[in-house]
Coordinates of C-alpha atoms in Angstrom, one line a residue:
Chain O
M3 CA -11.5 -33.1 -75.7
I4 CA -14.8 -34.4 -77.3
Q5 CA -15.5 -38.1 -77.6
V6 CA -18.7 -39.2 -79.3
E7 CA -19.2 -43.0 -79.4
N8 CA -21.8 -45.0 -81.3
L9 CA -24.5 -42.4 -81.3
Y10 CA -27.9 -43.3 -82.6
K11 CA -30.8 -40.8 -82.8
S12 CA -34.2 -41.1 -84.3
A13 CA -37.1 -38.6 -84.4
K14 CA -40.8 -38.8 -85.1
S15 CA -41.7 -38.6 -88.7
K16 CA -43.8 -35.7 -89.8
K17 CA -46.1 -38.1 -91.6
L18 CA -48.9 -39.7 -89.6
L19 CA -48.3 -43.3 -88.7
A20 CA -44.9 -43.3 -90.5
K21 CA -41.9 -45.0 -88.9
R22 CA -39.5 -43.0 -86.8
K23 CA -36.8 -41.3 -88.9
Q24 CA -33.3 -42.4 -88.2
I25 CA -31.2 -39.2 -88.0
L26 CA -27.9 -40.6 -86.7
R27 CA -26.6 -44.1 -87.1
D28 CA -23.6 -45.3 -85.2
V29 CA -21.8 -42.0 -85.2
S30 CA -18.4 -41.8 -83.5
I31 CA -16.3 -38.7 -83.5
H32 CA -13.2 -37.7 -81.7
A33 CA -12.0 -34.1 -81.5
P34 CA -8.6 -34.0 -79.9
A35 CA -7.3 -31.0 -77.9
G36 CA -5.7 -28.3 -80.0
K37 CA -7.1 -29.5 -83.3
I38 CA -9.6 -28.2 -85.8
V39 CA -12.1 -30.9 -86.7
A40 CA -14.8 -30.5 -89.3
I41 CA -18.0 -32.4 -90.0
I42 CA -19.1 -32.1 -93.6
G43 CA -22.2 -33.5 -95.3
Q44 CA -25.2 -32.6 -97.3
N45 CA -28.2 -30.7 -95.8
G46 CA -30.0 -33.1 -93.5
A47 CA -27.0 -35.4 -93.1
G48 CA -27.1 -35.0 -89.3
K49 CA -24.3 -32.6 -88.7
S50 CA -26.2 -30.1 -86.6
T51 CA -27.9 -33.0 -84.7
I52 CA -24.4 -34.2 -83.6
I53 CA -23.6 -30.7 -82.3
K54 CA -27.0 -30.4 -80.5
T55 CA -26.3 -33.8 -78.9
I56 CA -22.9 -32.7 -77.8
L57 CA -24.4 -29.6 -76.3
G58 CA -27.1 -31.5 -74.5
F59 CA -30.0 -30.0 -76.4
I60 CA -31.2 -33.4 -77.5
C61 CA -30.8 -36.8 -75.9
P62 CA -29.4 -39.7 -78.0
D63 CA -31.3 -43.0 -78.3
S64 CA -28.1 -44.7 -77.5
G65 CA -24.4 -44.0 -77.5
T66 CA -22.2 -41.7 -75.4
V67 CA -21.0 -38.1 -75.6
G68 CA -18.0 -37.1 -73.5
V69 CA -16.7 -33.6 -73.2
Q70 CA -13.6 -33.0 -71.1
D71 CA -14.5 -31.6 -67.6
G72 CA -13.7 -28.1 -66.5
I73 CA -13.3 -26.5 -69.9
S74 CA -15.2 -23.4 -71.2
L75 CA -17.1 -23.7 -74.4
G76 CA -18.1 -21.2 -77.1
Y77 CA -20.9 -22.0 -79.5
L78 CA -22.1 -20.4 -82.7
P79 CA -25.5 -21.7 -83.8
E80 CA -26.5 -22.1 -87.4
N81 CA -28.3 -19.0 -88.7
P82 CA -27.9 -17.3 -85.3
Y83 CA -30.8 -15.1 -84.1
Y84 CA -30.0 -13.2 -80.9
Y85 CA -32.0 -10.8 -78.8
D86 CA -32.2 -8.1 -81.3
Y87 CA -33.1 -5.4 -78.8
L88 CA -29.6 -5.7 -77.3
T89 CA -26.6 -3.7 -78.4
L90 CA -23.5 -5.7 -79.4
R91 CA -21.9 -4.7 -76.1
E92 CA -24.9 -6.0 -74.2
L93 CA -24.8 -9.3 -76.1
L94 CA -21.1 -9.8 -75.4
W95 CA -21.7 -8.9 -71.7
F96 CA -24.5 -11.5 -71.5
S97 CA -22.2 -14.1 -73.0
A98 CA -19.2 -13.2 -71.0
S99 CA -20.9 -12.7 -67.6
S100 CA -22.7 -16.0 -67.9
F101 CA -19.1 -17.5 -68.0
G102 CA -18.1 -15.6 -64.9
V103 CA -16.1 -12.8 -66.6
K104 CA -15.9 -9.8 -64.3
R105 CA -16.8 -6.3 -65.5
N106 CA -13.2 -5.1 -65.4
D107 CA -11.9 -7.9 -67.5
F108 CA -14.9 -7.7 -69.9
I109 CA -13.9 -4.4 -71.4
E110 CA -10.6 -5.7 -72.6
K111 CA -12.1 -9.1 -73.7
A112 CA -14.9 -7.4 -75.6
R113 CA -12.5 -5.1 -77.4
A114 CA -10.3 -8.0 -78.4
A115 CA -13.4 -10.1 -79.6
V116 CA -14.9 -7.3 -81.8
E117 CA -11.5 -6.5 -83.2
K118 CA -11.1 -10.1 -84.4
V119 CA -14.4 -10.0 -86.3
G120 CA -13.9 -6.4 -87.5
M121 CA -16.9 -4.9 -85.6
Q122 CA -15.2 -2.3 -83.4
A123 CA -17.5 0.4 -84.7
E124 CA -20.6 -1.5 -84.0
L125 CA -20.3 -2.1 -80.2
E126 CA -23.1 0.4 -79.2
N127 CA -25.4 -0.5 -82.1
R128 CA -28.5 -2.7 -81.6
L129 CA -28.4 -6.1 -83.3
R130 CA -31.7 -5.4 -85.1
A131 CA -29.8 -3.0 -87.3
F132 CA -27.3 -5.7 -88.3
S133 CA -27.2 -7.5 -91.7
K134 CA -27.1 -11.4 -91.8
G135 CA -23.3 -11.3 -92.1
M136 CA -22.9 -8.8 -89.3
N137 CA -25.1 -11.0 -87.1
Q138 CA -22.9 -13.9 -87.9
R139 CA -19.8 -12.0 -86.9
A140 CA -21.5 -10.8 -83.7
G141 CA -22.3 -14.4 -83.0
I142 CA -18.6 -15.4 -83.5
A143 CA -17.6 -12.5 -81.2
A144 CA -20.1 -13.7 -78.5
A145 CA -18.7 -17.3 -78.9
I146 CA -15.1 -16.2 -78.3
V147 CA -15.4 -13.2 -75.9
H148 CA -14.6 -15.4 -72.8
D149 CA -11.7 -17.1 -74.6
P150 CA -13.1 -20.6 -74.5
D151 CA -11.0 -23.8 -74.6
L152 CA -13.4 -25.5 -77.0
L153 CA -15.3 -23.7 -79.8
I154 CA -18.2 -25.4 -81.6
L155 CA -19.3 -23.6 -84.7
D156 CA -22.3 -24.5 -86.9
E157 CA -21.7 -23.2 -90.4
P158 CA -19.4 -20.3 -89.3
M159 CA -18.8 -19.1 -92.9
S160 CA -22.5 -18.9 -93.7
G161 CA -23.7 -15.5 -94.8
L162 CA -20.2 -14.0 -94.7
D163 CA -18.7 -12.0 -97.5
P164 CA -15.1 -13.0 -98.8
V165 CA -13.5 -10.5 -96.3
G166 CA -15.5 -12.0 -93.4
R167 CA -14.7 -15.6 -94.5
R168 CA -11.0 -14.7 -94.6
M169 CA -11.3 -13.1 -91.1
V170 CA -13.0 -16.2 -89.7
F171 CA -10.4 -18.4 -91.4
D172 CA -7.6 -16.5 -89.8
L173 CA -9.3 -16.5 -86.5
M174 CA -9.7 -20.2 -86.5
N175 CA -6.1 -20.7 -87.4
E176 CA -5.0 -18.3 -84.6
L177 CA -7.1 -20.1 -82.0
R178 CA -5.6 -23.5 -83.0
D179 CA -2.2 -22.0 -82.7
R180 CA -3.1 -20.9 -79.2
G181 CA -4.1 -24.5 -78.4
R182 CA -7.8 -24.1 -78.6
T183 CA -10.0 -27.0 -80.0
I184 CA -12.5 -26.2 -82.7
L185 CA -15.3 -28.5 -84.0
F186 CA -17.3 -27.1 -86.8
C187 CA -19.7 -28.0 -89.6
S188 CA -19.5 -26.4 -93.0
H189 CA -20.6 -26.7 -96.6
I190 CA -17.6 -24.7 -97.9
L191 CA -15.3 -27.6 -98.6
S192 CA -12.3 -25.6 -99.8
D193 CA -12.1 -23.9 -96.4
V194 CA -12.5 -27.2 -94.6
E195 CA -9.7 -28.7 -96.7
R196 CA -7.3 -25.8 -95.9
L197 CA -8.2 -25.5 -92.2
C198 CA -8.8 -28.9 -90.7
D199 CA -6.7 -31.4 -89.0
E200 CA -9.4 -34.0 -89.2
V201 CA -12.5 -34.2 -91.4
Y202 CA -15.6 -36.5 -90.9
I203 CA -17.7 -36.9 -94.0
M204 CA -21.3 -37.6 -93.2
H205 CA -24.0 -39.0 -95.4
Q206 CA -27.5 -40.0 -94.4
G207 CA -26.8 -40.0 -90.7
R208 CA -23.6 -42.1 -90.9
I209 CA -20.0 -41.2 -90.8
R210 CA -18.7 -42.4 -94.2
R211 CA -15.1 -41.3 -94.0
H212 CA -12.7 -40.0 -91.4
L213 CA -9.8 -38.2 -92.9
T214 CA -6.8 -36.9 -91.0
R215 CA -4.5 -34.2 -92.4
E216 CA -2.2 -37.0 -93.7
D217 CA -5.1 -38.7 -95.4
L218 CA -6.1 -35.4 -97.0
A219 CA -2.5 -35.2 -98.3
L220 CA -2.7 -38.7 -99.6
T221 CA -5.9 -38.2 -101.5
Q222 CA -4.1 -35.5 -103.4
K223 CA -1.5 -38.0 -104.7
N224 CA -3.2 -38.6 -108.1
V225 CA -1.1 -38.2 -111.2
E226 CA -1.7 -36.7 -114.6
I227 CA 0.2 -37.9 -117.7
I228 CA 0.2 -35.9 -120.9
V229 CA 0.7 -37.6 -124.2
P230 CA 0.4 -36.2 -127.8
Y231 CA -3.0 -36.9 -129.3
S232 CA -3.3 -39.8 -131.7
D233 CA -6.0 -42.4 -132.5
K234 CA -3.8 -45.1 -131.2
A235 CA -3.2 -43.3 -127.8
A236 CA -7.0 -42.5 -127.6
D237 CA -7.9 -46.2 -128.2
L238 CA -5.3 -47.3 -125.7
L239 CA -6.4 -45.0 -122.9
T240 CA -10.1 -45.6 -123.1
E241 CA -9.9 -48.1 -120.2
P242 CA -12.3 -47.0 -117.5
S243 CA -9.5 -46.9 -114.8
Y244 CA -7.9 -44.1 -116.7
K245 CA -9.7 -40.8 -117.0
A246 CA -8.6 -39.4 -120.4
K247 CA -9.5 -36.0 -121.7
R248 CA -8.4 -34.4 -125.0
F249 CA -7.0 -30.9 -125.0
A250 CA -6.2 -29.7 -128.6
N251 CA -3.3 -31.8 -129.7
S252 CA -2.6 -33.6 -126.4
L253 CA -4.3 -36.1 -124.3
S254 CA -4.4 -35.8 -120.5
V255 CA -4.8 -39.0 -118.5
Q256 CA -5.5 -39.1 -114.8
A257 CA -4.7 -42.1 -112.7
D258 CA -3.9 -43.2 -109.2
A259 CA -0.2 -42.7 -108.3
S260 CA 0.1 -46.5 -107.7
Q261 CA -0.8 -47.0 -111.4
L262 CA 1.9 -44.7 -112.7
N263 CA 4.6 -47.3 -113.5
T264 CA 2.1 -49.7 -115.1
L265 CA 0.8 -46.9 -117.3
L266 CA 4.2 -45.7 -118.3
D267 CA 5.2 -49.2 -119.3
H268 CA 2.0 -49.6 -121.2
L269 CA 2.6 -46.4 -123.1
H270 CA 6.3 -47.3 -123.8
N271 CA 5.3 -50.8 -125.1
H272 CA 3.0 -49.1 -127.6
N273 CA 5.6 -46.5 -128.6
I274 CA 3.5 -43.6 -127.4
P275 CA 5.7 -40.7 -126.2
V276 CA 5.1 -39.1 -122.8
E277 CA 5.2 -35.3 -122.8
G278 CA 4.9 -34.8 -119.1
V279 CA 3.9 -36.2 -115.7
Q280 CA 2.5 -34.1 -112.9
S281 CA 0.6 -34.6 -109.7
A282 CA -3.1 -34.1 -110.0
A283 CA -4.8 -33.0 -106.8
V284 CA -8.0 -34.7 -105.8
S285 CA -9.9 -32.1 -103.9
L286 CA -11.9 -32.9 -100.7
E287 CA -14.9 -31.9 -102.8
Q288 CA -14.2 -34.8 -105.2
V289 CA -13.8 -37.2 -102.4
F290 CA -17.1 -36.0 -100.9
N291 CA -18.9 -36.2 -104.2
Q292 CA -17.6 -39.6 -104.7
I293 CA -18.9 -40.8 -101.4
V294 CA -22.3 -39.2 -101.9
T295 CA -22.6 -40.6 -105.4
E296 CA -21.5 -44.1 -104.3
E297 CA -24.1 -44.1 -101.6
D298 CA -26.9 -42.8 -103.9
V299 CA -26.1 -45.6 -106.4
T300 CA -26.1 -48.3 -103.8
Chain D
M3 CA -29.3 -16.5 -64.1
M4 CA -28.9 -12.8 -63.2
A5 CA -27.6 -12.2 -66.8
L6 CA -30.7 -13.8 -68.2
M7 CA -32.9 -11.9 -65.8
R8 CA -31.3 -8.6 -67.0
V9 CA -31.7 -9.5 -70.6
T10 CA -35.4 -10.4 -70.1
F11 CA -35.9 -7.1 -68.2
L12 CA -34.3 -5.2 -71.1
E13 CA -36.5 -7.1 -73.6
G14 CA -39.6 -5.9 -71.6
V15 CA -38.7 -2.3 -71.1
R16 CA -37.5 -1.9 -74.7
S17 CA -40.7 -3.4 -76.1
R18 CA -42.9 -1.0 -78.0
I19 CA -45.9 -3.0 -76.8
L20 CA -45.1 -2.1 -73.2
Y21 CA -45.3 1.6 -74.0
G22 CA -48.4 1.2 -76.0
I23 CA -50.0 -0.4 -73.0
F24 CA -48.7 2.4 -70.8
L25 CA -50.3 4.9 -73.0
F26 CA -53.6 3.0 -72.9
A27 CA -53.4 2.8 -69.1
L28 CA -52.6 6.5 -68.9
F29 CA -55.6 7.2 -71.1
V30 CA -57.8 5.2 -68.7
V31 CA -56.4 7.1 -65.7
F32 CA -57.1 10.4 -67.5
L33 CA -60.6 9.1 -68.2
S34 CA -61.0 8.5 -64.4
I35 CA -60.4 12.2 -63.8
V36 CA -63.0 13.2 -66.4
F37 CA -65.6 10.5 -65.6
A38 CA -65.4 10.8 -61.8
N39 CA -66.9 14.3 -62.2
F40 CA -70.1 12.7 -63.6
F41 CA -70.9 10.9 -60.4
M42 CA -72.9 12.6 -57.6
Q43 CA -72.0 10.2 -54.9
D44 CA -69.1 7.8 -54.0
L45 CA -66.9 9.8 -56.4
G46 CA -63.8 8.7 -54.4
K47 CA -64.6 5.0 -54.7
V48 CA -65.4 5.4 -58.4
A49 CA -62.0 7.1 -58.9
F50 CA -60.3 4.4 -56.8
D51 CA -61.9 1.6 -58.8
F52 CA -61.2 3.2 -62.2
N53 CA -57.5 3.6 -61.3
I54 CA -56.9 0.2 -59.8
S55 CA -58.8 -1.3 -62.8
A56 CA -56.5 0.5 -65.2
I57 CA -53.5 -1.0 -63.5
T58 CA -55.1 -4.5 -63.5
L59 CA -56.0 -4.2 -67.2
A60 CA -52.4 -3.0 -68.0
G61 CA -51.0 -6.0 -66.1
L62 CA -53.2 -8.4 -68.0
L63 CA -52.5 -6.8 -71.3
I64 CA -48.7 -7.0 -70.7
S65 CA -49.1 -10.6 -69.7
A66 CA -51.1 -11.4 -72.9
S67 CA -48.7 -9.6 -75.2
L68 CA -45.3 -9.8 -73.7
S69 CA -45.2 -12.8 -71.4
V70 CA -46.8 -15.3 -73.7
N71 CA -44.2 -14.6 -76.4
L72 CA -41.2 -14.8 -74.2
I73 CA -40.3 -18.5 -74.3
A74 CA -42.2 -19.2 -77.5
K75 CA -40.0 -16.7 -79.3
D76 CA -36.8 -18.2 -77.9
L77 CA -37.9 -21.6 -79.1
D78 CA -39.2 -20.5 -82.4
K79 CA -36.2 -18.3 -83.4
K80 CA -33.7 -20.8 -81.8
T81 CA -32.2 -18.2 -79.5
I82 CA -32.5 -20.8 -76.9
Y83 CA -29.5 -22.6 -78.3
F84 CA -27.3 -19.6 -77.8
V85 CA -28.6 -19.2 -74.2
L86 CA -28.4 -22.8 -73.1
S87 CA -24.9 -23.2 -74.6
R88 CA -23.7 -21.0 -71.7
P89 CA -23.4 -22.4 -68.3
I90 CA -27.1 -21.8 -67.7
S91 CA -29.2 -24.8 -66.7
R92 CA -32.7 -25.3 -68.0
M93 CA -34.0 -24.6 -64.5
Q94 CA -32.0 -21.4 -64.3
Y95 CA -33.4 -20.5 -67.7
I96 CA -37.0 -20.8 -66.5
F97 CA -36.3 -18.9 -63.3
G98 CA -34.1 -16.3 -65.0
K99 CA -36.8 -15.6 -67.6
Y100 CA -39.5 -15.5 -64.9
L101 CA -37.6 -13.1 -62.6
G102 CA -36.9 -10.9 -65.6
L103 CA -40.6 -10.8 -66.3
L104 CA -41.4 -9.9 -62.7
A105 CA -38.8 -7.1 -62.9
V106 CA -40.7 -5.8 -66.0
F107 CA -44.0 -5.9 -64.1
L108 CA -42.5 -4.3 -61.0
F109 CA -41.3 -1.4 -63.2
A110 CA -44.7 -1.2 -65.0
Y111 CA -46.6 -1.3 -61.7
L112 CA -44.4 1.4 -60.1
V113 CA -44.9 3.7 -63.1
L114 CA -48.7 3.0 -63.2
T115 CA -49.1 3.3 -59.5
L116 CA -47.3 6.6 -59.5
V117 CA -49.4 8.0 -62.4
S118 CA -52.7 6.8 -61.1
G119 CA -51.7 8.1 -57.6
L120 CA -51.2 11.5 -59.1
A121 CA -54.6 11.3 -60.7
L122 CA -56.1 10.4 -57.3
V123 CA -54.2 13.3 -55.6
L124 CA -55.7 15.7 -58.2
L125 CA -59.3 14.3 -57.7
K126 CA -58.8 14.4 -53.9
N127 CA -57.9 18.0 -54.0
L128 CA -60.8 18.8 -56.3
H129 CA -63.4 16.8 -54.3
A130 CA -62.0 16.4 -50.8
N131 CA -65.3 15.6 -49.2
Y132 CA -65.7 12.4 -51.3
F133 CA -62.4 11.0 -50.2
D134 CA -63.1 10.7 -46.4
S135 CA -62.6 6.9 -46.4
F136 CA -59.7 7.0 -48.9
S137 CA -56.4 5.5 -47.6
W138 CA -53.1 5.4 -49.4
L139 CA -52.1 2.3 -47.6
A140 CA -55.4 0.6 -48.7
Y141 CA -54.6 1.8 -52.3
L142 CA -51.1 0.2 -52.1
Q143 CA -52.6 -2.9 -50.6
A144 CA -54.9 -3.3 -53.7
V145 CA -52.0 -2.7 -56.1
Y146 CA -49.8 -5.1 -54.2
F147 CA -52.2 -8.0 -54.3
D148 CA -52.9 -7.3 -58.0
F149 CA -49.1 -7.7 -58.5
I150 CA -49.2 -11.0 -56.6
K151 CA -52.0 -12.1 -58.9
I152 CA -50.0 -11.2 -62.0
M153 CA -47.0 -13.1 -60.5
V154 CA -49.1 -16.3 -60.3
L155 CA -50.6 -15.7 -63.7
N156 CA -47.1 -15.3 -65.3
A157 CA -45.9 -18.5 -63.7
I158 CA -48.8 -20.2 -65.4
I159 CA -47.8 -18.5 -68.7
V160 CA -44.3 -19.8 -68.3
L161 CA -45.6 -23.3 -67.6
F162 CA -47.7 -23.3 -70.8
G163 CA -44.7 -21.7 -72.6
V164 CA -42.6 -24.8 -72.1
I165 CA -45.5 -27.2 -73.0
T166 CA -46.4 -25.5 -76.3
T167 CA -44.4 -23.4 -78.8
S168 CA -47.5 -21.6 -80.0
S169 CA -48.2 -18.2 -78.3
F170 CA -51.8 -18.4 -79.2
V171 CA -52.3 -21.8 -77.5
N172 CA -50.5 -20.5 -74.5
L173 CA -52.8 -17.5 -74.4
L174 CA -55.8 -19.7 -74.8
F175 CA -54.8 -22.0 -71.9
T176 CA -53.9 -19.1 -69.7
V177 CA -57.1 -17.2 -70.3
S178 CA -59.0 -20.4 -69.5
I179 CA -57.1 -20.8 -66.2
Y180 CA -57.6 -17.1 -65.4
I181 CA -61.4 -17.3 -65.9
M182 CA -61.6 -20.5 -63.9
G183 CA -59.4 -19.0 -61.1
Q184 CA -61.4 -15.8 -61.1
S185 CA -64.8 -17.6 -60.8
I186 CA -64.1 -20.8 -58.9
S187 CA -65.0 -19.4 -55.5
D188 CA -68.3 -18.0 -56.8
V189 CA -69.1 -21.5 -58.3
I190 CA -68.3 -23.2 -55.1
N191 CA -70.3 -20.7 -53.1
F192 CA -73.3 -21.3 -55.4
L193 CA -73.0 -25.0 -55.1
S194 CA -73.0 -24.8 -51.3
L195 CA -76.3 -22.9 -51.4
E196 CA -79.6 -24.9 -51.2
R197 CA -80.6 -24.0 -54.7
G198 CA -77.2 -25.0 -56.0
Q199 CA -77.3 -28.5 -54.6
D200 CA -79.2 -30.0 -57.5
A201 CA -77.9 -27.6 -60.2
V202 CA -75.2 -30.0 -61.4
T203 CA -74.6 -33.7 -61.4
P204 CA -72.3 -35.3 -58.7
A205 CA -69.7 -36.0 -61.5
I206 CA -69.4 -32.3 -62.3
K207 CA -69.3 -31.5 -58.6
G208 CA -66.3 -33.8 -58.4
V209 CA -64.6 -32.1 -61.3
I210 CA -65.3 -28.7 -59.7
A211 CA -63.8 -29.9 -56.4
G212 CA -60.7 -31.1 -58.3
V213 CA -60.4 -27.8 -60.2
K214 CA -60.7 -25.9 -56.9
Y215 CA -57.4 -27.4 -55.7
L216 CA -55.7 -27.2 -59.1
V217 CA -56.3 -23.7 -60.4
P218 CA -55.2 -20.7 -58.4
N219 CA -58.0 -18.8 -56.7
F220 CA -57.4 -15.4 -58.3
E221 CA -60.3 -13.9 -56.5
A222 CA -58.4 -14.3 -53.2
F223 CA -56.1 -11.5 -54.4
D224 CA -58.9 -9.1 -55.2
F225 CA -58.9 -6.5 -52.4
K226 CA -60.4 -3.7 -54.5
V227 CA -63.7 -3.5 -52.7
I228 CA -62.4 -3.4 -49.1
S229 CA -59.5 -1.2 -50.2
A230 CA -61.9 1.3 -51.8
H231 CA -63.5 1.7 -48.4
G232 CA -60.1 2.4 -46.9
Q233 CA -59.9 -0.9 -45.0
L234 CA -56.7 -2.8 -44.4
I235 CA -56.5 -6.6 -44.0
G236 CA -54.6 -8.0 -40.9
W237 CA -51.0 -9.1 -41.1
G238 CA -52.1 -12.7 -40.8
D239 CA -54.1 -12.4 -43.9
F240 CA -51.5 -10.4 -45.6
F241 CA -48.9 -13.1 -45.1
L242 CA -51.4 -15.9 -45.8
F243 CA -52.4 -14.5 -49.3
T244 CA -48.8 -13.4 -50.1
G245 CA -47.5 -16.9 -49.1
Y246 CA -50.3 -18.6 -51.2
G247 CA -49.3 -16.6 -54.3
V248 CA -45.6 -17.1 -53.8
V249 CA -45.8 -20.9 -53.1
Y250 CA -48.3 -21.4 -55.9
A251 CA -46.0 -19.6 -58.4
L252 CA -43.0 -21.5 -57.2
L253 CA -44.7 -24.9 -57.5
V254 CA -45.9 -24.0 -61.1
L255 CA -42.3 -22.9 -62.0
C256 CA -40.8 -26.1 -60.6
L257 CA -43.3 -28.1 -62.7
A258 CA -42.3 -26.0 -65.8
A259 CA -38.6 -26.5 -65.1
L260 CA -39.2 -30.3 -64.7
I261 CA -41.1 -30.5 -68.0
F262 CA -38.5 -28.3 -69.7
Q263 CA -35.6 -30.5 -68.5
R264 CA -37.1 -33.4 -70.4
R265 CA -37.9 -31.4 -73.6
E266 CA -35.8 -32.0 -76.7
L267 CA -34.7 -28.9 -78.4
L268 CA -34.5 -30.2 -82.0

């Protein structure tokens, strides 16, 4: 549905006579129909720039952006600020009518949209009376009121309380189940991990890793081996490839699943008993931190 | 585009600034009733001038406070991302915003014309002998061309709005153009006189000749004096000056849309 190929974008530096700053470097992203795709990265990594390029707000230096023809699009900007003199109903009407929704259909669509974000009671209230979280929910309602095929959300969980986050989480899942495509940026990695079919990890304007749902499952295939604590075991497991930690009278060792047999043989050869073996999940956050740290060191 | 026009109209009519300016204009209209009584002659023309000037002043104040902020605010607060992510092209955005602004001015001019008309009715009833040459059609003619002038001025504000994100810079440029447009025909008339021939260097004369074709001649829309005498212009002139205003505004808006098409919305 969205195909971004080899995107490069630079911008003028704020410092006088300084070189142009490279914002995007060789970015390629594919968001297939019916999937939830996330772009994650630190602040300033270039996530919003990709979205703005897809939406045509900025022109890339080189590369191509392709969005499937004839689809309707819903967009939630980061930190949305809408015309605060409008009521929520007027905002939704502006959004829906610009997509050609007729007045008769609008009433039903507006009701459904506000229900999904829990703002039924706010329809006739002006946006200027809304809190940050309510504004965010209003923005999500405005993005989905016309039932778009493609939804682009820039930090959809930002400013939301746990109830609001849950609501958006459920909404995104529901939209995917109905065959809608969602591309979004987020800092909340636990949500990304649970929601997404594909994740692009960005750092310093580049895509550093592309993980599919299967990859995400694989990254979680680390193992943890527990052995009784002894000086001998501690000496043996100080190799850098094992991550050993002492917990009271036991020693916990984390290693890649591929190392499991070697490690078990090693422990057996030195007469160290094994108390237990369990899978140790590596979170997306750990993968992300590893990429960012690696990059910063190099 | 209609959705954007409606939203812009709502922004205008829900603005507190607009009502502040309304109150000020009403105060000036009220003053016209009080001050007209101080004049021993031409009381009708004084009342006419007072009321038309109140409308003109209100139009300029609305332009300076509401119009200059319209696009700047969208760019500054990033509301533009929300608008342009709909199927609204940048050209439609410019024209939608502009037409919404015109609808606000139409509303403001209708209210102000009605109120100042009531003030004139009152004065006419009190001092009927001073209103011999007064004509309602001439009064509407003056208001109409004032509206055309505001229409051109606001197209210029929109143009500067897409060039700069600063409302202050926009206001500064617009005021400069307004002053030039208001005085350019006087300057040209002066230069055509014998004593004006050597007043400036040929280079400056060349600049003035260029400015004459670039900036709008706002004085062309000023029909206060002849309207105060109850005179109407011919249909030929009516269409000529209306056409001049509309075409000028359209050209400026097309230029604004062209610049805005190329602008990056980082």
